[in-house]
Coordinates of C-alpha atoms and ligand atoms in Angstrom, one line a residue:
M191 CA 63.9 -24.1 -45.9
F192 CA 61.1 -25.0 -43.2
Q193 CA 59.6 -28.5 -42.4
Y194 CA 56.2 -27.4 -42.4
D195 CA 54.0 -24.6 -43.9
L196 CA 52.0 -24.5 -40.9
V197 CA 52.6 -25.9 -37.4
V198 CA 49.5 -25.7 -35.0
V199 CA 49.8 -25.9 -31.4
G200 CA 46.6 -27.3 -29.9
S201 CA 43.9 -29.5 -31.4
G202 CA 41.0 -28.0 -30.0
P203 CA 38.3 -26.3 -32.5
A204 CA 40.6 -23.5 -33.6
G205 CA 43.6 -25.8 -33.9
R206 CA 42.0 -28.4 -35.9
R207 CA 40.0 -26.2 -38.1
G208 CA 43.0 -24.1 -38.8
A209 CA 45.0 -27.1 -39.5
I210 CA 42.5 -28.7 -42.0
Q211 CA 42.0 -25.6 -43.8
A212 CA 45.7 -25.2 -44.7
A213 CA 45.9 -28.8 -45.6
K214 CA 42.9 -28.7 -47.9
L215 CA 44.7 -25.7 -49.6
G216 CA 47.7 -28.1 -50.1
K217 CA 50.0 -27.0 -47.5
K218 CA 52.2 -29.3 -45.2
V219 CA 50.6 -29.2 -41.8
L220 CA 51.7 -30.6 -38.4
V221 CA 49.5 -30.3 -35.3
V222 CA 51.1 -30.6 -31.9
E223 CA 48.7 -31.7 -29.0
Q224 CA 50.0 -32.3 -25.3
G225 CA 46.8 -34.3 -24.5
K226 CA 46.4 -37.9 -24.8
R227 CA 44.1 -37.6 -27.5
V228 CA 43.3 -34.9 -30.1
G229 CA 40.2 -32.7 -29.5
G230 CA 41.3 -30.0 -27.0
V231 CA 39.2 -28.6 -24.1
S232 CA 36.2 -28.7 -26.3
V233 CA 36.2 -32.6 -26.6
H234 CA 37.6 -33.8 -23.3
T235 CA 36.7 -31.2 -20.5
G236 CA 34.5 -28.5 -21.8
T237 CA 31.9 -28.3 -24.6
I238 CA 31.1 -32.0 -25.4
P239 CA 31.5 -33.4 -22.0
S240 CA 29.1 -30.8 -20.4
K241 CA 26.8 -31.1 -23.1
T242 CA 26.7 -34.8 -22.8
L243 CA 26.4 -34.6 -19.1
R244 CA 23.3 -32.4 -19.8
E245 CA 21.6 -34.6 -22.0
T246 CA 22.1 -37.5 -19.7
A247 CA 20.9 -35.8 -16.8
L248 CA 17.6 -34.4 -18.6
N249 CA 16.9 -37.9 -20.0
L250 CA 17.6 -39.9 -16.8
S251 CA 15.7 -37.4 -14.7
G252 CA 12.6 -37.4 -17.0
W253 CA 13.3 -33.5 -16.9
R254 CA 11.3 -32.8 -20.3
E255 CA 8.2 -34.9 -19.2
R256 CA 7.5 -33.2 -15.9
G257 CA 5.2 -30.8 -17.4
F258 CA 2.8 -33.7 -18.0
Y259 CA 3.6 -36.1 -15.2
G260 CA 4.5 -33.5 -12.3
R261 CA 7.7 -32.5 -10.4
A262 CA 8.0 -35.7 -9.0
Y263 CA 8.4 -37.6 -12.2
R264 CA 11.9 -39.5 -12.5
V265 CA 12.8 -41.9 -15.3
K266 CA 15.5 -43.5 -13.0
D267 CA 15.2 -43.1 -9.2
E268 CA 18.7 -43.4 -8.2
I269 CA 21.1 -41.7 -10.8
S270 CA 24.8 -42.4 -10.3
A271 CA 28.0 -40.8 -11.4
D272 CA 28.7 -43.8 -13.3
D273 CA 25.4 -43.3 -15.0
L274 CA 26.5 -40.0 -16.2
R275 CA 30.2 -41.2 -17.1
R276 CA 29.1 -44.1 -19.3
R277 CA 27.3 -42.1 -22.0
L278 CA 30.1 -39.4 -21.8
L279 CA 33.0 -42.1 -22.7
I280 CA 31.1 -43.4 -25.7
T281 CA 30.3 -39.8 -26.8
L282 CA 34.0 -38.9 -26.6
D283 CA 35.2 -42.0 -28.3
H284 CA 33.1 -41.0 -31.3
E285 CA 34.2 -37.4 -31.4
V286 CA 37.8 -38.3 -31.3
E287 CA 37.5 -41.1 -34.1
V288 CA 35.8 -38.6 -36.3
L289 CA 38.8 -35.8 -35.5
E290 CA 41.2 -38.5 -36.1
H291 CA 39.6 -39.5 -39.5
Q292 CA 39.4 -36.0 -40.5
F293 CA 43.2 -35.5 -39.8
A294 CA 44.1 -38.5 -41.7
R295 CA 41.7 -37.7 -44.7
N296 CA 43.3 -34.5 -45.1
R297 CA 46.9 -35.5 -44.4
V298 CA 47.3 -33.6 -41.3
Q299 CA 50.1 -35.0 -39.4
H300 CA 49.9 -34.6 -35.7
I301 CA 52.2 -35.6 -32.8
R302 CA 51.6 -35.8 -29.1
G303 CA 54.0 -33.5 -27.1
K304 CA 54.3 -30.3 -25.3
A305 CA 55.4 -27.5 -27.6
S306 CA 57.5 -24.3 -26.6
F307 CA 59.3 -21.7 -28.7
V308 CA 63.0 -21.8 -29.4
D309 CA 62.7 -19.0 -31.9
P310 CA 59.8 -17.2 -33.9
S311 CA 60.1 -20.2 -36.5
T312 CA 61.1 -23.2 -34.4
L313 CA 59.2 -25.1 -31.7
E314 CA 60.6 -27.6 -29.5
V315 CA 58.4 -30.5 -28.6
V316 CA 58.9 -32.7 -25.7
K317 CA 57.0 -36.2 -26.4
E318 CA 55.6 -38.2 -23.7
D319 CA 58.6 -40.6 -23.7
G320 CA 60.8 -37.7 -22.8
E321 CA 62.2 -37.5 -26.5
V322 CA 62.7 -33.8 -27.5
I323 CA 62.4 -33.1 -31.3
K324 CA 62.6 -29.5 -33.0
V325 CA 60.2 -28.5 -35.8
T326 CA 60.5 -25.5 -38.1
A327 CA 57.5 -23.8 -39.9
A328 CA 56.8 -20.8 -42.2
S329 CA 53.9 -20.0 -39.9
I330 CA 52.8 -20.9 -36.4
L331 CA 49.3 -21.0 -35.2
L332 CA 48.9 -20.9 -31.5
A333 CA 45.5 -22.5 -30.4
V334 CA 46.3 -23.5 -27.0
G335 CA 43.1 -22.6 -25.3
T336 CA 42.7 -22.2 -21.7
K337 CA 42.6 -24.1 -18.3
P338 CA 40.7 -23.3 -15.3
F339 CA 41.9 -20.6 -12.9
R340 CA 42.7 -22.1 -9.6
P341 CA 43.4 -19.5 -6.8
D342 CA 45.5 -20.4 -3.9
Y343 CA 42.9 -19.9 -1.4
M344 CA 40.7 -22.6 -2.7
P345 CA 41.6 -25.9 -1.1
F346 CA 41.2 -28.0 -4.3
D347 CA 41.2 -31.8 -3.7
G348 CA 39.6 -33.0 -6.8
K349 CA 36.5 -34.7 -4.5
T350 CA 35.0 -32.0 -2.5
V351 CA 36.5 -28.9 -3.8
L352 CA 36.9 -28.9 -7.7
D353 CA 37.3 -27.0 -10.7
S354 CA 35.2 -27.7 -13.9
D355 CA 37.8 -30.1 -15.5
E356 CA 37.8 -32.3 -12.3
L357 CA 34.0 -32.5 -12.2
L358 CA 34.0 -34.8 -14.9
E359 CA 35.8 -37.5 -12.6
L360 CA 33.0 -37.4 -9.9
E361 CA 32.7 -40.8 -8.1
E362 CA 29.4 -39.7 -6.4
L363 CA 26.8 -37.3 -7.1
P364 CA 26.6 -34.5 -4.2
R365 CA 23.3 -33.8 -2.4
S366 CA 24.3 -30.3 -1.9
M367 CA 26.7 -28.0 -4.1
V368 CA 27.9 -24.6 -4.0
V369 CA 29.0 -23.2 -7.3
I370 CA 31.4 -20.0 -7.3
G371 CA 31.2 -18.3 -10.2
A372 CA 27.9 -17.1 -12.1
G373 CA 29.5 -17.2 -15.6
V374 CA 28.4 -19.4 -18.5
I375 CA 30.3 -22.5 -17.1
G376 CA 29.2 -22.1 -13.5
I377 CA 25.6 -21.6 -14.6
E378 CA 25.5 -24.3 -16.9
Y379 CA 26.7 -26.8 -14.3
A380 CA 24.8 -25.3 -11.3
T381 CA 21.5 -25.8 -13.4
I382 CA 22.3 -29.4 -14.6
F383 CA 23.2 -30.5 -11.1
S384 CA 19.9 -29.0 -9.9
A385 CA 18.1 -30.9 -12.6
L386 CA 19.6 -34.0 -10.8
D387 CA 17.9 -33.1 -7.6
T388 CA 21.2 -31.6 -6.0
A389 CA 20.5 -28.7 -3.8
V390 CA 22.5 -26.1 -5.5
T391 CA 23.7 -22.5 -4.4
L392 CA 25.1 -20.2 -7.0
I393 CA 27.3 -17.3 -5.6
D394 CA 29.4 -14.6 -7.4
P395 CA 30.7 -11.2 -6.2
K396 CA 28.9 -9.3 -9.1
P397 CA 25.4 -8.0 -8.2
T398 CA 24.1 -9.3 -11.7
M399 CA 24.7 -12.2 -14.0
L400 CA 24.9 -12.8 -17.7
D401 CA 25.1 -9.0 -18.3
F402 CA 25.7 -9.6 -22.2
I403 CA 22.1 -11.4 -22.4
D404 CA 18.9 -9.4 -22.8
K405 CA 17.7 -8.5 -19.3
E406 CA 14.1 -9.7 -19.9
I407 CA 15.7 -13.1 -20.8
V408 CA 17.7 -13.2 -17.9
E409 CA 14.9 -12.4 -15.5
D410 CA 12.7 -15.2 -17.0
F411 CA 15.6 -17.5 -16.4
T412 CA 16.5 -16.7 -13.0
Y413 CA 12.8 -16.9 -12.0
Q414 CA 12.8 -20.4 -13.3
L415 CA 15.9 -21.2 -11.3
R416 CA 14.4 -19.8 -8.0
D417 CA 11.0 -21.5 -8.7
R418 CA 12.7 -25.0 -8.5
N419 CA 14.6 -23.8 -5.5
M420 CA 18.0 -23.0 -6.5
K421 CA 19.6 -20.5 -4.3
I422 CA 21.4 -17.5 -6.2
L423 CA 23.5 -15.4 -4.0
L424 CA 24.8 -12.3 -6.1
G425 CA 26.8 -9.6 -4.8
T426 CA 28.6 -11.8 -2.3
K427 CA 31.8 -13.7 -2.3
A428 CA 33.3 -16.6 -0.2
E429 CA 36.1 -15.1 2.0
K430 CA 37.1 -18.5 3.5
V431 CA 36.5 -22.0 2.1
E432 CA 37.5 -25.0 4.3
R433 CA 37.2 -28.6 4.2
L434 CA 35.7 -30.0 7.4
D435 CA 36.5 -33.4 9.2
N436 CA 33.1 -34.8 8.5
G437 CA 33.8 -34.7 4.6
K438 CA 31.7 -31.5 4.1
V439 CA 33.0 -28.0 3.0
E440 CA 32.3 -24.8 4.7
L441 CA 32.1 -21.5 3.2
L442 CA 32.2 -18.2 5.0
L443 CA 30.8 -15.4 2.9
D444 CA 31.5 -11.6 3.1
N445 CA 28.0 -10.9 4.3
G446 CA 28.6 -13.0 7.3
R447 CA 26.6 -16.0 6.1
R448 CA 27.8 -19.6 6.5
L449 CA 27.3 -22.4 4.1
V450 CA 28.0 -26.0 4.7
T451 CA 27.8 -28.1 1.6
D452 CA 29.0 -31.6 0.2
M453 CA 30.7 -30.0 -2.7
V454 CA 32.1 -26.9 -4.1
L455 CA 32.7 -26.2 -7.8
F456 CA 35.0 -23.3 -8.4
A457 CA 34.1 -21.9 -11.9
A458 CA 35.2 -18.4 -11.6
G459 CA 37.4 -17.9 -14.8
R460 CA 40.1 -19.4 -17.0
M461 CA 43.5 -18.5 -17.9
G462 CA 45.1 -18.6 -21.3
A463 CA 47.3 -21.8 -21.5
T464 CA 50.5 -19.9 -22.6
D465 CA 52.6 -20.2 -19.4
T466 CA 54.6 -23.1 -20.8
L467 CA 55.2 -21.8 -24.4
N468 CA 58.4 -19.9 -23.6
L469 CA 56.9 -16.7 -25.4
P470 CA 59.8 -14.5 -25.0
A471 CA 61.8 -16.7 -27.3
A472 CA 59.4 -15.9 -30.0
G473 CA 59.1 -12.1 -29.1
L474 CA 55.7 -12.4 -27.6
E475 CA 54.3 -11.6 -24.3
A476 CA 50.7 -12.6 -22.9
D477 CA 48.6 -10.5 -20.6
S478 CA 47.9 -11.0 -17.0
R479 CA 45.3 -13.7 -17.8
G480 CA 47.6 -15.7 -20.2
R481 CA 45.8 -14.3 -23.1
L482 CA 47.5 -13.2 -26.5
K483 CA 46.6 -10.0 -28.4
V484 CA 45.9 -10.5 -32.2
N485 CA 44.6 -8.3 -34.9
P486 CA 40.8 -9.2 -34.9
E487 CA 40.7 -9.6 -38.7
T488 CA 43.8 -11.6 -39.4
F489 CA 44.4 -13.2 -35.9
Q490 CA 48.0 -12.2 -36.4
T491 CA 50.1 -11.6 -33.2
S492 CA 52.7 -8.9 -33.0
V493 CA 55.2 -11.4 -34.6
P494 CA 54.3 -11.5 -38.3
N495 CA 54.6 -15.3 -38.9
I496 CA 52.8 -16.2 -35.6
Y497 CA 49.0 -16.3 -35.3
A498 CA 46.7 -17.1 -32.3
A499 CA 43.2 -18.2 -32.3
G500 CA 40.5 -19.6 -30.0
D501 CA 39.9 -19.1 -26.4
V502 CA 43.8 -18.1 -26.0
V503 CA 42.8 -14.7 -27.6
G504 CA 39.8 -14.1 -25.2
F505 CA 36.0 -13.2 -26.0
P506 CA 33.8 -14.7 -27.0
S507 CA 35.6 -18.0 -25.9
L508 CA 33.3 -20.6 -27.7
A509 CA 34.0 -23.6 -29.8
S510 CA 31.8 -22.4 -32.5
T511 CA 33.7 -18.9 -32.9
S512 CA 37.1 -20.4 -32.3
M513 CA 36.7 -22.9 -35.2
E514 CA 36.0 -19.7 -37.4
Q515 CA 38.9 -17.8 -36.0
G516 CA 41.3 -20.8 -36.6
R517 CA 40.2 -21.2 -40.4
I518 CA 40.6 -17.3 -40.9
A519 CA 44.0 -17.3 -39.1
A520 CA 45.3 -20.3 -41.2
R521 CA 44.1 -18.7 -44.6
V522 CA 45.8 -15.6 -43.7
A523 CA 49.1 -17.4 -42.8
I524 CA 49.2 -19.2 -46.0
G525 CA 48.3 -16.3 -48.0
A526 CA 44.7 -17.3 -49.1
V527 CA 41.7 -14.7 -49.2
A528 CA 40.1 -14.7 -45.8
K529 CA 36.4 -13.2 -45.6
E530 CA 35.4 -11.7 -42.6
P531 CA 32.7 -13.7 -40.9
P532 CA 28.9 -12.1 -40.7
K533 CA 28.8 -9.5 -37.8
Y534 CA 26.2 -11.4 -35.7
F535 CA 27.0 -14.9 -34.4
P536 CA 24.8 -16.9 -31.9
Y537 CA 25.6 -17.4 -28.2
G538 CA 24.4 -20.7 -26.8
I539 CA 24.1 -21.0 -23.0
Y540 CA 23.4 -24.8 -22.3
A541 CA 21.9 -24.3 -19.0
V542 CA 18.5 -25.9 -18.0
P543 CA 16.8 -24.2 -19.4
E544 CA 18.7 -23.2 -22.4
I545 CA 19.5 -19.6 -23.6
S546 CA 20.5 -18.6 -26.8
T547 CA 20.8 -15.1 -28.4
C548 CA 21.9 -13.3 -31.5
G549 CA 22.2 -9.7 -32.3
L550 CA 21.4 -6.6 -30.2
T551 CA 19.9 -6.8 -26.6
E552 CA 16.9 -4.3 -25.8
E553 CA 19.4 -2.7 -23.6
E554 CA 21.8 -2.1 -26.4
M555 CA 19.3 -0.9 -28.8
K556 CA 18.5 1.9 -26.1
E557 CA 22.1 2.7 -25.7
R558 CA 22.5 3.1 -29.3
G559 CA 19.3 5.3 -29.6
I560 CA 17.8 3.0 -32.2
P561 CA 13.7 3.2 -32.3
Y562 CA 12.7 -0.4 -31.7
E563 CA 9.6 -2.7 -31.0
C564 CA 9.7 -6.1 -29.6
G565 CA 7.6 -9.1 -30.2
I566 CA 7.3 -11.8 -27.7
A567 CA 6.0 -15.4 -27.9
R568 CA 5.8 -18.1 -25.1
F569 CA 6.3 -21.7 -26.0
R570 CA 3.2 -22.4 -24.3
E571 CA 1.1 -20.4 -26.9
T572 CA 2.4 -22.9 -29.6
S573 CA 0.8 -26.2 -30.3
R574 CA 4.1 -28.1 -30.1
G575 CA 4.3 -26.6 -26.7
H576 CA 1.2 -28.3 -25.5
I577 CA 2.4 -31.5 -27.1
M578 CA 5.5 -31.3 -25.2
G579 CA 3.9 -30.1 -22.1
L580 CA 6.0 -27.0 -21.9
D581 CA 4.8 -24.3 -19.4
T582 CA 8.0 -22.2 -19.8
G583 CA 10.0 -20.8 -22.7
L584 CA 10.2 -17.4 -24.5
L585 CA 11.3 -16.1 -27.7
K586 CA 11.7 -12.2 -28.0
L587 CA 12.5 -10.5 -31.3
I588 CA 13.6 -6.9 -31.6
F589 CA 13.0 -4.9 -34.8
S590 CA 14.2 -1.6 -35.8
L591 CA 11.0 0.9 -36.2
K592 CA 12.7 2.6 -39.0
T593 CA 14.1 -0.2 -41.3
R594 CA 11.6 -3.0 -39.8
R595 CA 14.8 -5.2 -39.9
L596 CA 15.2 -7.9 -37.2
L597 CA 18.1 -6.8 -35.1
G598 CA 17.9 -9.1 -31.9
V599 CA 16.5 -12.6 -31.2
H600 CA 16.8 -13.9 -27.6
I601 CA 15.4 -17.2 -26.5
V602 CA 15.2 -19.0 -23.2
G603 CA 13.7 -22.5 -23.0
E604 CA 13.7 -25.8 -24.7
G605 CA 15.6 -26.1 -27.9
A606 CA 16.7 -22.4 -27.7
T607 CA 20.3 -23.1 -29.1
E608 CA 18.7 -24.8 -32.1
L609 CA 15.9 -22.2 -32.7
V610 CA 18.1 -19.3 -32.7
H611 CA 19.5 -20.1 -36.0
I612 CA 16.4 -19.3 -37.8
G613 CA 16.8 -15.6 -36.4
Q614 CA 20.4 -15.6 -37.0
A615 CA 19.8 -16.3 -40.7
V616 CA 17.0 -13.5 -41.0
L617 CA 19.3 -11.1 -39.2
N618 CA 22.5 -11.5 -41.1
L619 CA 20.5 -11.7 -44.6
K620 CA 18.8 -8.3 -43.4
G621 CA 15.2 -9.8 -43.2
T622 CA 12.3 -7.6 -41.7
V623 CA 9.3 -8.3 -39.6
E624 CA 7.3 -9.1 -42.9
Y625 CA 9.5 -12.4 -43.1
F626 CA 7.9 -13.8 -40.0
V627 CA 4.3 -12.6 -41.0
E628 CA 4.4 -13.8 -44.5
N629 CA 6.2 -17.1 -44.3
T630 CA 4.6 -20.5 -43.5
F631 CA 6.2 -22.4 -40.7
N632 CA 5.8 -26.2 -40.1
Y633 CA 3.2 -26.9 -37.6
P634 CA 3.1 -27.9 -34.8
T635 CA 6.7 -26.8 -34.2
L636 CA 8.6 -24.5 -31.5
A637 CA 9.8 -22.5 -34.5
E638 CA 6.1 -21.2 -34.7
A639 CA 6.9 -19.0 -32.0
Y640 CA 8.7 -16.9 -34.5
K641 CA 5.6 -16.3 -36.3
I642 CA 3.8 -15.5 -33.1
A643 CA 6.6 -13.1 -31.9
G644 CA 6.8 -11.4 -35.5
L645 CA 3.0 -10.9 -35.4
D646 CA 3.0 -9.5 -32.0
A647 CA 5.7 -7.0 -33.1
W648 CA 4.1 -6.3 -36.4
N649 CA 0.7 -5.5 -34.7
R650 CA 2.4 -2.8 -32.6
M651 CA 4.5 -1.5 -35.5
G652 CA 1.7 -1.0 -37.9
D653 CA 1.3 -2.5 -41.4
I654 CA 3.5 0.0 -43.4
K655 CA 2.5 -1.8 -46.7
S656 CA -1.2 -1.3 -46.1
E657 CA -0.5 2.4 -45.1
L658 CA 1.3 3.2 -48.4
Ligands
LIG718 C1 32.8 -26.6 -19.1 C2 32.9 -25.9 -20.6 C3 31.7 -25.8 -21.3 C4 31.9 -25.0 -22.7 N1 30.7 -25.2 -23.3 C5 30.7 -24.8 -24.6 C6 29.6 -24.6 -25.4 O1 28.3 -25.3 -25.1 N2 29.6 -24.2 -26.7 C7 30.8 -23.6 -27.0 O2 30.8 -23.1 -28.2 N3 31.9 -23.6 -26.3 C8 31.8 -23.9 -25.0 N4 33.0 -24.1 -24.5 C9 34.1 -23.3 -24.8 C10 34.9 -24.1 -25.7 O3 35.3 -25.3 -25.0 C11 36.3 -23.3 -26.1 O4 35.6 -22.4 -26.7 C12 37.0 -24.2 -27.2 O5 37.3 -25.6 -26.6 C13 38.3 -23.4 -27.4 O6 38.9 -24.0 -28.5 P1 40.5 -23.8 -28.5 O7 40.8 -24.2 -29.8 O8 40.8 -22.4 -28.4 O9 41.3 -24.7 -27.5 P2 41.0 -25.8 -26.4 O10 39.7 -26.4 -27.0 O11 41.2 -25.2 -25.1 O12 42.1 -26.8 -27.0 C14 43.5 -26.3 -26.7 C15 44.5 -27.4 -26.8 O13 46.0 -27.0 -26.8 C16 46.5 -28.0 -26.3 N5 47.8 -27.2 -25.9 C17 47.8 -26.4 -24.8 N6 49.3 -25.9 -24.8 C18 50.0 -26.9 -25.5 C19 51.5 -27.0 -25.7 N7 52.2 -26.3 -25.2 N8 51.8 -28.0 -26.5 C20 50.8 -28.9 -27.1 N9 49.6 -28.7 -26.9 C21 49.2 -27.7 -26.3 C22 45.7 -28.4 -25.1 O14 46.2 -29.8 -24.4 C23 44.4 -28.5 -25.7 O15 44.1 -29.8 -26.2 C24 32.8 -24.7 -22.9 C25 34.1 -24.7 -22.3 C26 34.1 -25.2 -21.0 C27 35.3 -25.3 -20.0

């Protein structure tokens, strides 16, 4: 009766993982993507571009070597926007090629066009050449993601006042930059540009930032940013933003301060990309931020055959979690068993320095009344840290005093987003402080910090085994 078992709208992490999962289980699947190439925000304007930009910035600036050669050390004296773009284009090509190959190998059909609902089982797709087709499906997975929030009071011009999508089209690197929004995206770009010698000011109306991260980690991170001269103005907002005749931008803050800068990056929020889906035709409604409500276990919307996954359903809005959500949604949609993922997933912030975290923060331990002990290791205590010239970097482990289980791992510093997975495994496999004390770690590695932090906690907790 239907043309497809599953039609997926959007080819980002949630959409492509959902589509491939259903196809692997023998279902007929179509992906509709309005963008020029498959991959979604993740490949074209979000995760991969920002991480490629970061890697290029760190390599060309010689950032990682400065511990040895001093703050003035540079690999390339004049880094241009072109230098950054070159590596980006090569990386994106590789990413898209892999995705297209995955679709072909798994027999996932995909068409380019904008989808909107005709009824709960029918979508109209407007192709690039204007042709309109209709597709029907037993189930529909909405994986349409988000787009930058662009308030009317911001004089966006794509050159001096930009959103995070436009940043990738930069023609020249700014000497100074104001980033509005101290969320993950704002912080990542602020610190990347600061590593490129741009004088960065980060502003946010909230008095604190990264509230979901362990406070001690945020304090260490903030110290490092201020130490390299980044201005962080929290608890203040830009009341007026104006482009000046001399090509600069002026910001008037609510505390009376005036900032003049080469460029403003507005990174304060994103909206679910649901405005063109004609949701009422399917009996659906988005919230004020364009997000869709779903059952958090099945990703089913209020309309039984329509599922939504990825950023369009809100927190945590990560490529990593979106993939899992897409996979689960597709399995439920086609009637396959879908196991809930482990409770604790890692959160990575690819700022300079990186932050990564999994499990409970010290603040959450206190709130929940769980007696705990912490173990801390600084990367400069490890031999690998000496070899790499690291004078920063911190790993913090939190253990329950009652069960001795690891309940939180929090890292700021080089390689944090990779290192966190050791802690994540121990945490989800219900490991205790003894794991770190009794196991051998490769030497010299940064992972050795786990042993140091484990021993630090163990020393304070006492050796239960020897007491028995
Ligand atoms: C600057 C930035 C940095 C990020 N860094 C990280 C990171 O380091 N790690 C991480 O895990 N996450 C990161 N994220 C978040 C990550 O990119 C998202 O969580 C992820 O892309 C969400 O995937 P998704 O499948 O929900 O949708 P998206 O990747 O947003 O893709 C949605 C797709 O749907 C298409 N679409 C929308 N409407 C329609 C329609 N009507 N018809 C057809 N197609 C449509 C869009 O064109 C788009 O291609 C970052 C995001 C940004 C913006």
